[in-house]
PDB file of C-alpha atoms and ligand atoms in Angstrom:
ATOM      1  CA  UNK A   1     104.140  -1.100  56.634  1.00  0.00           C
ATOM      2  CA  UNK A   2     105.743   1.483  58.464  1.00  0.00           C
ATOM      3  CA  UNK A   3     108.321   2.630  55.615  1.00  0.00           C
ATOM      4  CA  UNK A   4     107.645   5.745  53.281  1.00  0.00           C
ATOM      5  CA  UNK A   5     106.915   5.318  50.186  1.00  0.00           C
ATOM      6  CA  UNK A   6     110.288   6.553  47.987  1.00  0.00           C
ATOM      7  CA  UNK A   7     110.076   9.973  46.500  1.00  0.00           C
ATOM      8  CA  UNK A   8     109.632   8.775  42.963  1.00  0.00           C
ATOM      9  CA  UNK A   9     106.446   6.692  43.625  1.00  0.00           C
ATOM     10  CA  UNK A  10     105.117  10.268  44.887  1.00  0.00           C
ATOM     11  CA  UNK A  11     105.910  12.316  42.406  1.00  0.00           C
ATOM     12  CA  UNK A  12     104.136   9.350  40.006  1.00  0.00           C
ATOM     13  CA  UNK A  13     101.079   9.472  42.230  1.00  0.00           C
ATOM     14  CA  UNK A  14     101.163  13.454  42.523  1.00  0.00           C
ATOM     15  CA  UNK A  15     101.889  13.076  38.534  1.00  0.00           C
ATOM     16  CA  UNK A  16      98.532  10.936  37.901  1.00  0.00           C
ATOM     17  CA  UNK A  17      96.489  12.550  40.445  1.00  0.00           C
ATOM     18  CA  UNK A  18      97.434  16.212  39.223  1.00  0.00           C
ATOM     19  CA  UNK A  19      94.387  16.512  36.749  1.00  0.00           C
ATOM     20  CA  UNK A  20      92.068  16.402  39.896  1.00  0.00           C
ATOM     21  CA  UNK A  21      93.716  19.134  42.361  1.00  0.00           C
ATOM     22  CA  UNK A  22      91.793  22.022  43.104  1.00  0.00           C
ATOM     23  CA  UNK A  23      92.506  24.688  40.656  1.00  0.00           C
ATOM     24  CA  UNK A  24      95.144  26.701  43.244  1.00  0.00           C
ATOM     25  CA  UNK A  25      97.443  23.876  42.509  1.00  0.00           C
ATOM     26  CA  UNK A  26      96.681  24.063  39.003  1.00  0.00           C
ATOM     27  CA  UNK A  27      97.628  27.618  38.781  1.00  0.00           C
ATOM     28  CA  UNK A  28     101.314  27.708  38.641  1.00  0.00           C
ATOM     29  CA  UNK A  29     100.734  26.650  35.347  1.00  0.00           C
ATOM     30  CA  UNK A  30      98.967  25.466  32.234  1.00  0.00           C
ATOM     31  CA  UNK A  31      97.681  22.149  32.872  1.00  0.00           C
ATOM     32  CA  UNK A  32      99.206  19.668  30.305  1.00  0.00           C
ATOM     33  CA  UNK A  33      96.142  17.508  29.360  1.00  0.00           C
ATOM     34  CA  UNK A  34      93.429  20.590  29.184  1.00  0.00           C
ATOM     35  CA  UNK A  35      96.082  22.276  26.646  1.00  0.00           C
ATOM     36  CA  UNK A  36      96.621  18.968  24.285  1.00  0.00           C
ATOM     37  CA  UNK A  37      92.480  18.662  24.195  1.00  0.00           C
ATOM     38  CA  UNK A  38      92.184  22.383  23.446  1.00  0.00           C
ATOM     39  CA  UNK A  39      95.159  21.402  20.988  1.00  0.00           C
ATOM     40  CA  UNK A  40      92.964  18.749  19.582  1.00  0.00           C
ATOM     41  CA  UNK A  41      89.663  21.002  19.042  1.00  0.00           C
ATOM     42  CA  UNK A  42      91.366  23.562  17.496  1.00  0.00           C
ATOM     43  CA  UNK A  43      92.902  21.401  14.642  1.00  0.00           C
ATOM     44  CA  UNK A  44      88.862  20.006  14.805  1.00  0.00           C
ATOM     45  CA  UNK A  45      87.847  23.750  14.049  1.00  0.00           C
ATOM     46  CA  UNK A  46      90.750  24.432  11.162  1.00  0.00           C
ATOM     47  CA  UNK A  47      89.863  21.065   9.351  1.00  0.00           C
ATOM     48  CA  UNK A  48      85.655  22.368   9.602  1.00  0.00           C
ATOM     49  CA  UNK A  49      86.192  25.835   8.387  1.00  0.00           C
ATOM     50  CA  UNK A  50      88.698  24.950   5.909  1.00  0.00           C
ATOM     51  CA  UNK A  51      91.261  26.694   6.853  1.00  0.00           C
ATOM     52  CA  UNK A  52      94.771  25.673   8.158  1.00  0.00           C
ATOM     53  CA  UNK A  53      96.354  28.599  10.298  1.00  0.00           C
ATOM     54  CA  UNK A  54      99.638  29.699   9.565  1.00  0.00           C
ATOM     55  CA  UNK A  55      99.756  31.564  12.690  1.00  0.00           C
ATOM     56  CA  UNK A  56      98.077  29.095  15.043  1.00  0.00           C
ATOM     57  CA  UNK A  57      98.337  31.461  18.067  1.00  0.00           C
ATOM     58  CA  UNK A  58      96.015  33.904  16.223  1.00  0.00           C
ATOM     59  CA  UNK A  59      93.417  30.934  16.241  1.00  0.00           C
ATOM     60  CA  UNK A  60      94.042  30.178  20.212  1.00  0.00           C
ATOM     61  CA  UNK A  61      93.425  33.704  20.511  1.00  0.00           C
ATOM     62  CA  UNK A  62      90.001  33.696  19.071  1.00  0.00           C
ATOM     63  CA  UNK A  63      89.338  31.131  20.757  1.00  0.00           C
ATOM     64  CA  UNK A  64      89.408  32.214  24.385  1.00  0.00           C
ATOM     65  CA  UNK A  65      86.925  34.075  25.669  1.00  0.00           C
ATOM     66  CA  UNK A  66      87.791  37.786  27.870  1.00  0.00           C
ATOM     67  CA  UNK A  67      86.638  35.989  31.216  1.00  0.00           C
ATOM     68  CA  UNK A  68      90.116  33.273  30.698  1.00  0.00           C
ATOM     69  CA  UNK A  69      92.748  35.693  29.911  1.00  0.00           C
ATOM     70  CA  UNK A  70      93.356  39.043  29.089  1.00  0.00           C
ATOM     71  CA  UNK A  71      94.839  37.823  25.442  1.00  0.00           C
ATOM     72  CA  UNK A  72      91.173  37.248  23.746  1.00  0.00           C
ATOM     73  CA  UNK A  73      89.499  37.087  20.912  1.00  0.00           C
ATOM     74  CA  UNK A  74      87.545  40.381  21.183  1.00  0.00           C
ATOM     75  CA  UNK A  75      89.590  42.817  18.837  1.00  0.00           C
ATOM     76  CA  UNK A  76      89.938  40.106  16.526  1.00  0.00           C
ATOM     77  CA  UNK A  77      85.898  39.829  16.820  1.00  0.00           C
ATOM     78  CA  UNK A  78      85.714  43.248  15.764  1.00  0.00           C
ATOM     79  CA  UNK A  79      87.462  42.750  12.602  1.00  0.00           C
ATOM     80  CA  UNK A  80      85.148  39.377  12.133  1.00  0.00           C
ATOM     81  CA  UNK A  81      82.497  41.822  12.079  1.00  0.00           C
ATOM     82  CA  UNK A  82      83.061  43.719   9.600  1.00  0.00           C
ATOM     83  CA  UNK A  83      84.010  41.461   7.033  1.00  0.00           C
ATOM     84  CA  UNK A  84      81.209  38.870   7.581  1.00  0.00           C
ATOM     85  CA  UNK A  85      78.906  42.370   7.219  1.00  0.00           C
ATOM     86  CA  UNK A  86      80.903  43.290   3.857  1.00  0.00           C
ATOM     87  CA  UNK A  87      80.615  39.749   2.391  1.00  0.00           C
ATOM     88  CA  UNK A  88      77.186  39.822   3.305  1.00  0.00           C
ATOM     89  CA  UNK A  89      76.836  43.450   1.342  1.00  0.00           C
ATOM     90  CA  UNK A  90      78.848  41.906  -1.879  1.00  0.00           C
ATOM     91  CA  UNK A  91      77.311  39.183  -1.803  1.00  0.00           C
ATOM     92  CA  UNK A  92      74.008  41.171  -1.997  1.00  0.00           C
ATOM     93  CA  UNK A  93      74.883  43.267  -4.823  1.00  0.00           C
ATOM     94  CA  UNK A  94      77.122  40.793  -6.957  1.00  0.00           C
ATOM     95  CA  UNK A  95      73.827  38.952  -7.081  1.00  0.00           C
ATOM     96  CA  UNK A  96      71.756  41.648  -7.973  1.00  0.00           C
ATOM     97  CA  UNK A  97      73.503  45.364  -9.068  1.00  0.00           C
ATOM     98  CA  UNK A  98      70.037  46.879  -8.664  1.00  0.00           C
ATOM     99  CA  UNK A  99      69.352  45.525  -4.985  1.00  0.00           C
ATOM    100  CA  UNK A 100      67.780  48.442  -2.992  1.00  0.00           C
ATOM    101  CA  UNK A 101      69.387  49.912  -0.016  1.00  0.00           C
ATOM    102  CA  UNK A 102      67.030  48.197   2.141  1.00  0.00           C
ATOM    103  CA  UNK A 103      67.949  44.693   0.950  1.00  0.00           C
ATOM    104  CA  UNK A 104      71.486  45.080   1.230  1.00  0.00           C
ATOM    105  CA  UNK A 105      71.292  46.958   4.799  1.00  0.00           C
ATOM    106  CA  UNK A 106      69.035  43.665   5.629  1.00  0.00           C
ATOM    107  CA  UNK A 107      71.718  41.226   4.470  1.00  0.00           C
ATOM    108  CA  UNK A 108      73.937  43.702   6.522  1.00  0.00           C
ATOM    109  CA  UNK A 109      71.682  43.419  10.026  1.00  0.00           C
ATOM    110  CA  UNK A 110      71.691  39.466   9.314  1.00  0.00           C
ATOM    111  CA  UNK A 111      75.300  38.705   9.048  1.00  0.00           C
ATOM    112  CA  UNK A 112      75.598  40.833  12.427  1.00  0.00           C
ATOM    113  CA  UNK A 113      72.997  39.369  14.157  1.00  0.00           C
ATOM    114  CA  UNK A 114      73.723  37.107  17.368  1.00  0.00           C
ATOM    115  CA  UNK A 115      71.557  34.739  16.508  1.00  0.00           C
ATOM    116  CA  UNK A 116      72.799  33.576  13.286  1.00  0.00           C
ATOM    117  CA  UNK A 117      76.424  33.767  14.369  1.00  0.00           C
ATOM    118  CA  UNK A 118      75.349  31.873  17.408  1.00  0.00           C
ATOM    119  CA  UNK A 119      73.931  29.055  15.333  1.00  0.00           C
ATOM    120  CA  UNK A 120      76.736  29.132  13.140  1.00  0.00           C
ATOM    121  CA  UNK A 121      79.749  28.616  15.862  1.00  0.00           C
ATOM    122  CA  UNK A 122      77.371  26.001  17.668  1.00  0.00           C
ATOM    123  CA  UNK A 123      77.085  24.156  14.327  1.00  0.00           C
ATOM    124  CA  UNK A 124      81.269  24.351  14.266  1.00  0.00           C
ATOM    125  CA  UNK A 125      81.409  22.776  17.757  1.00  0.00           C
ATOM    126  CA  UNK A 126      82.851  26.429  18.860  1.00  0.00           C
ATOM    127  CA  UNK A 127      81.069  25.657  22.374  1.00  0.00           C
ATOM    128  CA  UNK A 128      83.763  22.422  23.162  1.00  0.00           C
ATOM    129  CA  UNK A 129      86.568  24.416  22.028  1.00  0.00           C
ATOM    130  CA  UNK A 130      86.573  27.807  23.088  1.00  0.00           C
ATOM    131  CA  UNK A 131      88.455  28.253  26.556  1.00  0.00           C
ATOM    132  CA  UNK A 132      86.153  30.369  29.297  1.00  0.00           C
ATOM    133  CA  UNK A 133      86.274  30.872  33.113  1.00  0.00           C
ATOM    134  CA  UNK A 134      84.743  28.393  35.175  1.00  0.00           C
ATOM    135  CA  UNK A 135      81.920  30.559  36.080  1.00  0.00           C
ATOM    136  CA  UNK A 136      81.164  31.592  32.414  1.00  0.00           C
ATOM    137  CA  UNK A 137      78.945  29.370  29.997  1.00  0.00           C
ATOM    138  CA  UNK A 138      80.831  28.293  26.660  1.00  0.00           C
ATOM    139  CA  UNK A 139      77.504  27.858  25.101  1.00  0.00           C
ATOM    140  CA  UNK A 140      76.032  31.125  26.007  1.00  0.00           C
ATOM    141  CA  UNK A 141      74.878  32.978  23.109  1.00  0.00           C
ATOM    142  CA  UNK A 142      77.362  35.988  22.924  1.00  0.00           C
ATOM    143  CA  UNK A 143      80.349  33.836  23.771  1.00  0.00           C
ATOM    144  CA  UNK A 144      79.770  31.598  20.980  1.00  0.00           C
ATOM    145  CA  UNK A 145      78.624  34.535  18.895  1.00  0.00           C
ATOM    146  CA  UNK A 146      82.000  36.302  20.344  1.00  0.00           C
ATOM    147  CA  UNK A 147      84.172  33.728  19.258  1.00  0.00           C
ATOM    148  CA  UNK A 148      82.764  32.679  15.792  1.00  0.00           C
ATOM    149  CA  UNK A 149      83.510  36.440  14.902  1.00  0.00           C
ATOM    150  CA  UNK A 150      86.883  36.430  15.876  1.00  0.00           C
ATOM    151  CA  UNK A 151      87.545  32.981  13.960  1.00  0.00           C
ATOM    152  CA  UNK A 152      86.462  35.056  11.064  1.00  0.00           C
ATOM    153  CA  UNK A 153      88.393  37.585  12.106  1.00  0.00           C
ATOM    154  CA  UNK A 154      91.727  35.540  12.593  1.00  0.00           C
ATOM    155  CA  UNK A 155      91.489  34.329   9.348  1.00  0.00           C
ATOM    156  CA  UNK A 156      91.825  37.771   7.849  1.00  0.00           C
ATOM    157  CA  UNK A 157      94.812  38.705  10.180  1.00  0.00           C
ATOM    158  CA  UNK A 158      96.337  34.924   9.171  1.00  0.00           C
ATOM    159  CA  UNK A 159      95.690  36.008   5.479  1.00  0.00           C
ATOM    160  CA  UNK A 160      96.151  39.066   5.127  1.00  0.00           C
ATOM    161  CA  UNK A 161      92.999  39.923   3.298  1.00  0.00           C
ATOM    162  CA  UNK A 162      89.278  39.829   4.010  1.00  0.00           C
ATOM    163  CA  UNK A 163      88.493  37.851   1.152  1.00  0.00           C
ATOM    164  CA  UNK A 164      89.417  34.787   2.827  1.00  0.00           C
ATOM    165  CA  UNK A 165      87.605  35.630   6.197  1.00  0.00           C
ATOM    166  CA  UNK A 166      84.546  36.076   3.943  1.00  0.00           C
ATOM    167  CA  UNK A 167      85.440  32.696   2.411  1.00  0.00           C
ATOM    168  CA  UNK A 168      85.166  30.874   5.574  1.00  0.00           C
ATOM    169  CA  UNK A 169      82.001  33.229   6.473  1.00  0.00           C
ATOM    170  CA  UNK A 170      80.447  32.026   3.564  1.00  0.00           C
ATOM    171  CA  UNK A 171      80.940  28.745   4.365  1.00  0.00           C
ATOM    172  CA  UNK A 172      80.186  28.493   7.903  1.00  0.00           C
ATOM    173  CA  UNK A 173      76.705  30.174   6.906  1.00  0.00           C
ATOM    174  CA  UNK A 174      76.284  27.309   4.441  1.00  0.00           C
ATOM    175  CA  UNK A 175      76.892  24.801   6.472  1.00  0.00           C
ATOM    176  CA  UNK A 176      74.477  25.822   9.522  1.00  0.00           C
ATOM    177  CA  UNK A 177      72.075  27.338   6.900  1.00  0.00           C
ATOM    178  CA  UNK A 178      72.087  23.824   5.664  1.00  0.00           C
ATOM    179  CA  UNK A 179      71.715  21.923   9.081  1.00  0.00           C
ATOM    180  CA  UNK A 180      68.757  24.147  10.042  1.00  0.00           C
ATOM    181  CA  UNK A 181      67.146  23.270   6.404  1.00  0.00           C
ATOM    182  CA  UNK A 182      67.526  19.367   7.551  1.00  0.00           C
ATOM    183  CA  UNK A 183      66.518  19.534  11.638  1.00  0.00           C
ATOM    184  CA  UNK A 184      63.294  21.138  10.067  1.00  0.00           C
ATOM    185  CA  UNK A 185      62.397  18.619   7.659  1.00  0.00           C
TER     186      UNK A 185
HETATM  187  C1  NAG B 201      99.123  42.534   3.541  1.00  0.00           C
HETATM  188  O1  NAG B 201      98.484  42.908   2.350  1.00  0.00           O
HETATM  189  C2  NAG B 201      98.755  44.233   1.934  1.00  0.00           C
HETATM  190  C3  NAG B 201      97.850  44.547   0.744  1.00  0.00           C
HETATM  191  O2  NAG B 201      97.886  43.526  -0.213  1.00  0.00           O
HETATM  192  C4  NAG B 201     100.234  44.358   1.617  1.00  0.00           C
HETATM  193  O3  NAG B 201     100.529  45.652   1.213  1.00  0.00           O
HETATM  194  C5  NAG B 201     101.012  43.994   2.870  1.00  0.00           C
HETATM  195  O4  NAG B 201     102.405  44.015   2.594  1.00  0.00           O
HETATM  196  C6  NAG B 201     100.629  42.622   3.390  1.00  0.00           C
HETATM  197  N1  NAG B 201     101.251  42.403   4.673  1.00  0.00           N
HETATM  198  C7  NAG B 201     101.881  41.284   4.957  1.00  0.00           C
HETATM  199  C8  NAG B 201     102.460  41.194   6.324  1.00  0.00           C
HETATM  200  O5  NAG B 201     101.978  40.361   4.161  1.00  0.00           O
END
């Protein structure tokens, strides 16, 4: 048949076949379906940690890595830092008042280190969630490391106080702590 097809029938088709245009087309704007599923894994993340955001754009935030957009996670990472290194250090000491310098600067060095945070935001399913460039790996060690610091550190900005980020630091250390305990049985 020789006659077009009528205009709505394309803008159906251009509608369904949207989700697999090259990304120039996808550019103009946020892609619908690729924002409800990052939607969907960060209300995933909130109901793991155990933490509901009150600011939910602080938790987008720490969840997109420098290579996707200049609004990141990586001051918020800094804070993250910091408080999973001072619950580590009270943690330390409210356990023992007499712990030597060396054991709490130890506790210190582990709560910092890449490859427990790495563990402990693959555990969360931080790799699935957290939005990179195409050229970037979500699972690579510092992004995942990157953006389970500035989960931490959202939570402190969403509640005003670094008791709660150590909260959810405590847990998430739990938790993979507790995962590594049964993959090695
Ligand atoms: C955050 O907490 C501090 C110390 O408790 C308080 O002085 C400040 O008003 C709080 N800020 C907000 C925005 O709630």
């Amino acid at each position: 048949m020789a006659t077009p097809p009528p205009p709505i029938l394309l803008c159906l088709l251009l509608l369904v076949a949207s989700p697999f245009l090259p990304r120039a087309a996808a550019a103009a704007g946020p892609a619908p379906l690729s924002s409800s599923s990052f939607d969907a894994g960060l209300a995933k993340l909130q109901a793991r940690i155990g933490y509901a955001f009150r600011a939910p754009d602080l938790l987008r935030r720490a969840m997109t890595h420098a290579s996707y957009s200049r609004e990141n996670g990586r001051a918020l990472a800094v804070l993250g830092l910091a408080a999973a290194q001072s619950a580590a250090v009270l943690g330390a000491l409210a356990a023992d008042n007499d712990a030597t310098a060396s054991v709490v600067s130890r506790r210190a060095t582990e709560a910092a280190s890449e490859a427990a945070c790495a563990a402990a935001g693959t555990h969360v399913g931080i790799p699935a969630i957290v939005r990179v460039a195409s050229r970037t790996s979500a699972s690579a060690a510092p992004v995942v490391c990157g953006a389970l610091r500035a989960l931490i550190g959202a939570v402190a900005v969403d509640a005003n106080s670094t008791d709660a980020a150590g909260d959810v630091f405590w847990r998430l250390h739990v938790l993979a702590a507790a995962s590594a305990a049964t993959a090695a049985i």
